[in-house]
Coordinates of C-alpha atoms in Angstrom, one line a residue:
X1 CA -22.7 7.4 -31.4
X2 CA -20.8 8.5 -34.4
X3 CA -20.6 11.9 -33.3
X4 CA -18.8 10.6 -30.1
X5 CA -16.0 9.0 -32.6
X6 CA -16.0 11.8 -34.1
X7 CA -14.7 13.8 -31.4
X8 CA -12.2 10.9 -29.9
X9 CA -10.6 11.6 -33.2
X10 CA -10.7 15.3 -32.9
X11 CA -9.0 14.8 -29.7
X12 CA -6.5 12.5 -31.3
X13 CA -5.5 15.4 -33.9
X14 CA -5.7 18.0 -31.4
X15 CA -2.9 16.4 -29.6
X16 CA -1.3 15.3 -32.5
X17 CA -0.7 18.6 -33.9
X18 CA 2.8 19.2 -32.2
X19 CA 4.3 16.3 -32.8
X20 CA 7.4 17.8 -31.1
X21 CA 5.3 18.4 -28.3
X22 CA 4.9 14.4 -28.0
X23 CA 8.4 14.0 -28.0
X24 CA 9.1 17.0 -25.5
X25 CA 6.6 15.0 -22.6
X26 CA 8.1 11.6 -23.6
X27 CA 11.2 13.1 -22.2
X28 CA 10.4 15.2 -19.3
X29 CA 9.0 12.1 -17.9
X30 CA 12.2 10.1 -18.6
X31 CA 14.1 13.1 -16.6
X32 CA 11.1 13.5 -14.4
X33 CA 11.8 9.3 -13.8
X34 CA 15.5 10.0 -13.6
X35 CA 15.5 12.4 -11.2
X36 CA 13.1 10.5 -8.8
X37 CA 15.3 7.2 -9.3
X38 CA 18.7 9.7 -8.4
X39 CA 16.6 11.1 -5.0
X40 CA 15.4 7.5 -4.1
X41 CA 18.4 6.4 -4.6
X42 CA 20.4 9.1 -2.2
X43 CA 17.7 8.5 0.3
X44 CA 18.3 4.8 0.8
X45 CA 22.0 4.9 0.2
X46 CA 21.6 7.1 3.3
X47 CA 20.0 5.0 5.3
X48 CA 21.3 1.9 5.1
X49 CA 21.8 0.9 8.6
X50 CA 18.1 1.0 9.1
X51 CA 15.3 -0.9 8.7
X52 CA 12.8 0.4 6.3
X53 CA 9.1 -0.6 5.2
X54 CA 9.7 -0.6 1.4
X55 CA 12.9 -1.8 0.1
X56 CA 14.8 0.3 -3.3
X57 CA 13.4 -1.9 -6.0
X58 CA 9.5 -2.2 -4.6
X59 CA 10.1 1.8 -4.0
X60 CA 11.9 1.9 -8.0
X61 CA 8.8 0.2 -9.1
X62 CA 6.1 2.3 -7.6
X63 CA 7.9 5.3 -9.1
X64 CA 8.0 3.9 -12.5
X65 CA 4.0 2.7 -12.3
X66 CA 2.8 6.0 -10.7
X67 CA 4.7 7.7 -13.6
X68 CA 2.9 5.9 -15.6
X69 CA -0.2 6.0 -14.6
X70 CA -0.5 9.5 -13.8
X71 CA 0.3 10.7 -17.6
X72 CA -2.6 8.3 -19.1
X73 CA -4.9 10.0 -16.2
X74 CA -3.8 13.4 -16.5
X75 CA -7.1 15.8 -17.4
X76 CA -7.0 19.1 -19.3
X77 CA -10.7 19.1 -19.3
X78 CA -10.9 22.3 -17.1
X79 CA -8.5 23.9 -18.4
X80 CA -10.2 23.6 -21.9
X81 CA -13.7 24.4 -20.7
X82 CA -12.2 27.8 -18.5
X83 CA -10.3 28.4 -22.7
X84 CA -13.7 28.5 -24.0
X85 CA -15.6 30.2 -21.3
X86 CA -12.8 33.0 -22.1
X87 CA -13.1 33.1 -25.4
X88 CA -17.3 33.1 -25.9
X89 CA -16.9 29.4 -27.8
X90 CA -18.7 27.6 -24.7
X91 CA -22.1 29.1 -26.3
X92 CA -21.0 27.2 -29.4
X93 CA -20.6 24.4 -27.6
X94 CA -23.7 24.5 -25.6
X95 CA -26.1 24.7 -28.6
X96 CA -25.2 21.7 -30.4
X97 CA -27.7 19.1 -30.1
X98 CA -24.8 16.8 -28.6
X99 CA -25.0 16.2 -24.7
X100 CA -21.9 18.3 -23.5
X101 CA -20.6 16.1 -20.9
X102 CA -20.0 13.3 -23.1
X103 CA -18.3 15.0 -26.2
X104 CA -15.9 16.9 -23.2
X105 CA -15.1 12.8 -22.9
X106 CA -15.2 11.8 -26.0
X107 CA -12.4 14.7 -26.9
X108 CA -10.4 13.8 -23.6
X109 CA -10.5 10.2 -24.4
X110 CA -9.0 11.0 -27.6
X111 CA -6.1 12.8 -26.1
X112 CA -5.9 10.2 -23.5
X113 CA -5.4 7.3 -26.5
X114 CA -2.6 9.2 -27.9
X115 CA -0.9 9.6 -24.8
X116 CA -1.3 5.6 -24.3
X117 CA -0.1 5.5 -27.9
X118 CA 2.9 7.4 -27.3
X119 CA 4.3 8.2 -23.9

């Protein structure tokens, strides 16, 4: 089990490395939340005269959640195996004595704590 930490916290530092990177997501979702409030907002400003299902602030709400949400699940585990397949480290990988599918989520949860942490 203490391998397992071990790579959560390898995870952590891999995403910690950049900590201008951190900053840089932080606010492209703040514009990426901007932007969807200023389109929201045109589309019901629009249509006022009608009546809709969702009213702004339920609609605001769901924005801000989804947001949300969708950056804690976001998954670069592919993308990281297909980097390793590339360049000949999946061999590495594949002969330690560790069951592969579980440090692969050992190293996203990692990533995925610092992105709780931080965005």
């Amino acid at each position: 089990m203490k391998i397992y930490i071990d790579y959560i916290l390898i995870g952590i530092k891999e995403h910690m490395v950049y900590p201008s990177a951190i900053w840089a997501r932080f606010l492209s979702r703040l514009l990426y939340l901007y932007l969807q409030f200023s389109i929201w907002n045109a589309l019901f400003l629009s249509n006022s005269q009608t009546n809709l299902i969702l009213n702004q602030e339920d609609t605001l709400k769901y924005i801000v959640v989804a947001t949300i949400v969708s950056s804690f699940m976001e998954c670069n585990t592919t993308e990281w195996i297909n980097t390793q397949i590339q360049s000949g480290n999946i061999v590495t990988e594949l002969i330690r004595p560790i069951d592969f599918r579980k440090m692969v989520f050992s190293r996203h949860l990692g990533d995925t704590l610092v992105k709780i942490a931080f965005c």
